[in-house]
Short mmCIF file of C-alpha atoms in Angstrom, two decimals:
data_model
loop_
_atom_site.label_atom_id
_atom_site.label_comp_id
_atom_site.label_asym_id
_atom_site.label_seq_id
_atom_site.Cartn_x
_atom_site.Cartn_y
_atom_site.Cartn_z
CA MET S 1 109.32 138.90 92.39
CA PRO S 2 107.74 136.36 90.01
CA ASP S 3 109.89 135.10 87.16
CA TYR S 4 108.13 135.64 83.84
CA ARG S 5 110.86 134.29 81.58
CA ASP S 6 108.92 131.13 80.64
CA ASP S 7 105.97 133.29 79.67
CA LEU S 8 108.28 135.55 77.67
CA ARG S 9 109.71 132.57 75.81
CA LEU S 10 106.17 131.45 75.00
CA ALA S 11 105.30 134.94 73.77
CA HIS S 12 108.24 134.72 71.34
CA VAL S 13 106.97 131.37 70.06
CA LEU S 14 103.55 132.96 69.53
CA ALA S 15 105.13 135.89 67.71
CA ASP S 16 107.16 133.56 65.47
CA ALA S 17 103.98 131.75 64.44
CA ALA S 18 102.11 135.00 63.82
CA ASP S 19 105.01 136.45 61.81
CA ALA S 20 105.00 133.46 59.47
CA ALA S 21 101.24 133.74 58.93
CA THR S 22 101.13 137.50 58.39
CA MET S 23 104.18 137.67 56.13
CA ASP S 24 102.74 134.88 53.99
CA ARG S 25 99.77 137.11 53.10
CA PHE S 26 101.52 140.52 53.12
CA LYS S 27 101.10 142.16 49.69
CA ALA S 28 99.04 139.19 48.47
CA LEU S 29 96.95 140.29 45.49
CA ASP S 30 93.99 138.20 46.65
CA LEU S 31 94.05 139.34 50.30
CA LYS S 32 90.48 139.57 51.60
CA VAL S 33 89.63 142.73 53.55
CA GLU S 34 86.35 143.52 55.34
CA THR S 35 85.05 146.60 57.14
CA LYS S 36 84.12 146.22 60.81
CA PRO S 37 81.16 148.06 62.41
CA ASP S 38 83.54 150.76 63.66
CA LEU S 39 84.57 151.32 60.00
CA THR S 40 88.11 150.02 60.53
CA PRO S 41 89.46 147.33 58.19
CA VAL S 42 90.13 143.73 59.13
CA SER S 43 91.96 141.33 56.84
CA GLU S 44 91.92 137.57 56.65
CA ALA S 45 95.49 137.74 58.00
CA ASP S 46 94.30 139.52 61.20
CA LYS S 47 91.81 136.74 61.87
CA ALA S 48 94.20 133.92 60.95
CA ALA S 49 96.99 135.27 63.17
CA GLU S 50 94.71 135.64 66.18
CA GLU S 51 93.24 132.16 65.67
CA LEU S 52 96.78 130.77 65.47
CA ILE S 53 97.86 132.49 68.70
CA ARG S 54 94.71 131.39 70.51
CA GLY S 55 95.31 127.80 69.42
CA HIS S 56 98.87 127.85 70.77
CA LEU S 57 97.70 129.35 74.07
CA GLN S 58 94.94 126.79 74.45
CA ARG S 59 97.57 124.06 74.31
CA ALA S 60 100.32 125.78 76.31
CA ARG S 61 98.32 127.83 78.87
CA PRO S 62 94.80 126.34 78.97
CA ARG S 63 93.97 128.00 82.30
CA ASP S 64 94.80 131.52 81.10
CA ALA S 65 92.17 133.86 79.66
CA VAL S 66 92.66 135.46 76.23
CA LEU S 67 91.50 138.86 74.97
CA GLY S 68 91.99 139.61 71.29
CA GLU S 69 90.91 142.40 68.96
CA GLU S 70 89.08 140.14 66.53
CA TYR S 71 87.44 137.53 68.78
CA GLY S 72 86.97 139.19 72.16
CA VAL S 73 87.57 137.62 75.56
CA GLU S 74 87.60 133.93 76.39
CA GLY S 75 88.13 132.48 79.86
CA THR S 76 88.55 134.02 83.30
CA GLY S 77 91.19 134.10 85.97
CA PRO S 78 94.11 136.13 87.26
CA ARG S 79 96.18 135.82 84.05
CA ARG S 80 95.06 137.17 80.69
CA TRP S 81 96.85 137.25 77.34
CA VAL S 82 96.03 140.34 75.28
CA ILE S 83 96.53 140.16 71.52
CA ASP S 84 96.47 142.59 68.62
CA PRO S 85 97.17 140.25 65.67
CA ILE S 86 98.05 143.12 63.32
CA ASP S 87 98.49 146.58 64.79
CA GLY S 88 98.48 148.80 61.72
CA THR S 89 96.02 146.91 59.52
CA LYS S 90 95.55 149.95 57.25
CA ASN S 91 99.28 149.86 56.55
CA TYR S 92 99.20 146.09 56.11
CA VAL S 93 96.48 146.11 53.48
CA ARG S 94 98.20 148.89 51.51
CA GLY S 95 101.61 147.21 51.52
CA VAL S 96 103.23 149.62 54.00
CA PRO S 97 105.67 147.62 56.19
CA VAL S 98 104.88 149.48 59.45
CA TRP S 99 102.66 146.96 61.25
CA ALA S 100 103.21 144.47 64.06
CA THR S 101 101.75 141.71 66.17
CA LEU S 102 101.34 142.80 69.80
CA ILE S 103 101.25 140.13 72.50
CA ALA S 104 101.00 140.86 76.22
CA LEU S 105 100.41 138.87 79.39
CA MET S 106 98.50 140.73 82.09
CA GLU S 107 98.07 139.67 85.70
CA ALA S 108 95.44 140.72 88.22
CA SER S 109 96.66 143.06 90.95
CA GLU S 110 95.18 145.52 93.43
CA GLY S 111 95.02 148.13 90.68
CA GLY S 112 93.41 145.79 88.15
CA TYR S 113 95.10 143.81 85.41
CA GLN S 114 98.63 145.05 84.65
CA PRO S 115 101.01 143.93 81.87
CA VAL S 116 103.92 141.77 83.00
CA VAL S 117 105.16 140.48 79.61
CA GLY S 118 105.07 142.15 76.22
CA VAL S 119 106.31 141.34 72.71
CA VAL S 120 105.98 143.59 69.68
CA SER S 121 107.03 141.88 66.47
CA ALA S 122 107.25 143.78 63.17
CA PRO S 123 108.46 141.18 60.65
CA ALA S 124 108.23 143.39 57.56
CA LEU S 125 110.64 145.78 59.30
CA GLY S 126 112.79 142.93 60.57
CA ARG S 127 112.38 144.20 64.14
CA ARG S 128 111.17 142.79 67.46
CA TRP S 129 110.97 144.33 70.94
CA TRP S 130 110.08 142.69 74.25
CA ALA S 131 110.04 143.04 78.01
CA ALA S 132 109.17 141.16 81.19
CA LYS S 133 108.42 142.79 84.52
CA GLY S 134 111.60 143.27 86.53
CA HIS S 135 113.86 142.00 83.72
CA GLY S 136 114.19 145.06 81.47
CA ALA S 137 113.30 145.71 77.84
CA PHE S 138 115.19 144.45 74.80
CA SER S 139 115.29 144.46 71.02
CA GLY S 140 116.86 141.96 68.67
CA ARG S 141 116.28 138.87 66.61
CA SER S 142 116.02 136.42 69.53
CA LEU S 143 116.26 136.15 73.30
CA THR S 144 119.94 135.25 72.96
CA SER S 145 120.75 137.98 70.43
CA ALA S 146 119.42 141.20 71.88
CA SER S 147 120.29 144.70 73.03
CA ARG S 148 118.86 146.26 76.19
CA LEU S 149 116.65 149.29 75.66
CA HIS S 150 116.94 152.61 77.51
CA VAL S 151 114.85 155.75 77.10
CA SER S 152 116.52 159.06 76.28
CA ARG S 153 117.75 161.63 78.80
CA VAL S 154 116.32 164.65 76.97
CA SER S 155 114.94 166.95 79.66
CA ARG S 156 113.75 170.03 77.75
CA MET S 157 110.68 170.06 75.54
CA SER S 158 112.46 172.31 73.06
CA ASP S 159 114.96 169.47 72.48
CA ALA S 160 112.34 166.71 72.27
CA SER S 161 111.21 164.59 69.33
CA PHE S 162 107.42 164.03 69.40
CA ALA S 163 105.70 161.20 67.52
CA TYR S 164 101.96 160.82 66.93
CA SER S 165 99.49 159.09 64.59
CA SER S 166 97.19 161.73 63.13
CA LEU S 167 95.46 165.04 63.80
CA GLY S 168 91.87 163.88 63.41
CA GLY S 169 91.44 162.14 66.75
CA TRP S 170 92.70 165.16 68.69
CA GLU S 171 90.28 167.46 66.92
CA GLU S 172 87.33 165.12 67.49
CA ARG S 173 88.00 165.22 71.25
CA SER S 174 88.51 169.00 71.41
CA LEU S 175 92.18 168.46 72.30
CA LEU S 176 93.69 169.88 69.12
CA ASP S 177 94.72 173.27 70.56
CA GLY S 178 96.94 171.70 73.22
CA PHE S 179 98.31 169.21 70.71
CA LEU S 180 99.26 172.00 68.30
CA ASP S 181 100.84 174.05 71.10
CA LEU S 182 102.99 171.02 71.88
CA THR S 183 104.07 170.61 68.24
CA ARG S 184 105.22 174.25 68.22
CA GLU S 185 107.25 173.77 71.39
CA VAL S 186 109.18 170.60 70.53
CA TRP S 187 112.28 170.25 68.39
CA ARG S 188 110.77 167.79 65.90
CA THR S 189 107.48 166.08 65.07
CA ARG S 190 106.84 162.97 62.99
CA ALA S 191 103.62 160.98 62.42
CA TYR S 192 104.97 157.42 62.55
CA GLY S 193 101.79 155.96 64.03
CA ASP S 194 100.63 152.73 65.66
CA PHE S 195 103.13 150.73 67.76
CA TRP S 196 106.31 152.30 66.36
CA PRO S 197 106.47 155.57 68.35
CA TYR S 198 106.28 153.65 71.63
CA MET S 199 109.12 151.38 70.58
CA MET S 200 111.20 154.42 69.61
CA VAL S 201 110.51 155.97 73.01
CA ALA S 202 111.79 152.74 74.58
CA GLU S 203 114.86 152.85 72.33
CA GLY S 204 115.56 156.50 73.10
CA SER S 205 115.25 157.70 69.50
CA VAL S 206 111.96 159.50 70.24
CA ASP S 207 111.28 161.29 73.53
CA ILE S 208 107.47 161.60 73.72
CA CYS S 209 104.41 160.20 71.94
CA ALA S 210 100.66 160.13 72.46
CA GLU S 211 97.37 158.96 70.95
CA PRO S 212 93.84 160.15 71.86
CA GLU S 213 91.86 156.93 71.36
CA LEU S 214 93.10 153.36 71.81
CA SER S 215 91.98 149.91 72.96
CA LEU S 216 93.69 147.75 75.56
CA TRP S 217 95.22 145.47 72.92
CA ASP S 218 96.83 148.54 71.30
CA MET S 219 98.62 149.43 74.52
CA ALA S 220 99.32 146.47 76.81
CA ALA S 221 102.54 145.24 75.16
CA ASN S 222 103.76 148.78 74.47
CA ALA S 223 103.23 149.80 78.10
CA ILE S 224 105.46 147.13 79.67
CA ILE S 225 108.20 147.69 77.08
CA VAL S 226 108.27 151.47 77.63
CA THR S 227 108.24 151.21 81.42
CA GLU S 228 110.87 148.45 81.56
CA ALA S 229 113.07 150.67 79.37
CA GLY S 230 112.84 153.33 82.09
CA GLY S 231 110.04 155.44 80.63
CA SER S 232 106.52 156.42 81.64
CA PHE S 233 103.29 155.12 80.10
CA THR S 234 99.96 156.57 81.21
CA GLY S 235 96.62 157.70 79.89
CA LEU S 236 96.08 161.37 79.12
CA ASP S 237 94.55 161.50 82.60
CA GLY S 238 97.90 160.52 84.09
CA ARG S 239 96.73 157.09 85.25
CA PRO S 240 99.64 154.62 84.92
CA GLY S 241 99.21 151.68 82.55
CA PRO S 242 97.08 150.91 79.50
CA HIS S 243 93.54 151.36 80.88
CA SER S 244 92.56 154.94 80.05
CA GLY S 245 91.44 154.49 76.44
CA ASN S 246 94.30 156.70 75.26
CA ALA S 247 98.02 156.92 75.87
CA ALA S 248 100.96 159.18 76.56
CA ALA S 249 104.47 157.75 76.69
CA SER S 250 107.74 159.47 77.42
CA ASN S 251 111.23 159.12 78.78
CA GLY S 252 109.78 160.07 82.16
CA LEU S 253 111.60 163.39 82.41
CA LEU S 254 109.10 165.09 80.10
CA HIS S 255 105.94 163.30 81.15
CA ASP S 256 104.24 165.89 83.34
CA GLU S 257 104.88 168.58 80.76
CA LEU S 258 103.60 166.31 77.97
CA LEU S 259 100.34 165.74 79.86
CA GLY S 260 100.06 169.45 80.56
CA TYR S 261 100.14 170.34 76.90
CA LEU S 262 97.80 167.56 75.79
CA ASN S 263 95.26 168.56 78.44
CA HIS S 264 95.68 172.22 77.43
CA ARG S 265 96.90 173.34 80.83
CA TYR S 266 99.56 175.63 79.31
#
């Protein structure tokens, strides 16, 4: 099995640089925010963080391709870094501390590009999570000061904690009935949103989570962290990995049932 620890160390360096840039502008009174064609906000901090990460990668991994939310894809080849400079921009621009930089390395395989390294860094929360294929998932302040992550062992939906982002996306895709049936079945629901539910699944503090519409950069880092913590990460169609345009994550024990509810099979 390939050893991705050098790539993981680089991903931490990238996250350190992004954290410094994003925290410097967090809650800045003169923060510039624009609206993209899809009506989502983008701040000057989003653009600056991605530019910073791309610059580091150009020097450290010039042969690798890069895909980022703000500047698209650059380069070709079997290795591709996937970047969301600020996941949770709406929170960021309103001063809510629940946002993070997501950095993943994906490698070409028979099933298409798959994540092999992931780092999720949430500096305003003082938290960071990471994983490398075959080496497990961890959380802590550094590679040398970390705790290994494990998903929960909850095996009944009536005992499960379910996290999601919002109701609107489910209704727009005619999936609201199954979603609501699921919320009535589980023990607890909370709308944490963005990257955080996936990290809590990896930590074992939440058992299931799902979102109806996502981009690759929203999912790549989350997917490797959840799976290396022992969980399952698929699309709503059940396809493993971050390629379905939506996501369902769980401790594995509840995954088939989770997909059943969200696809309104019950």
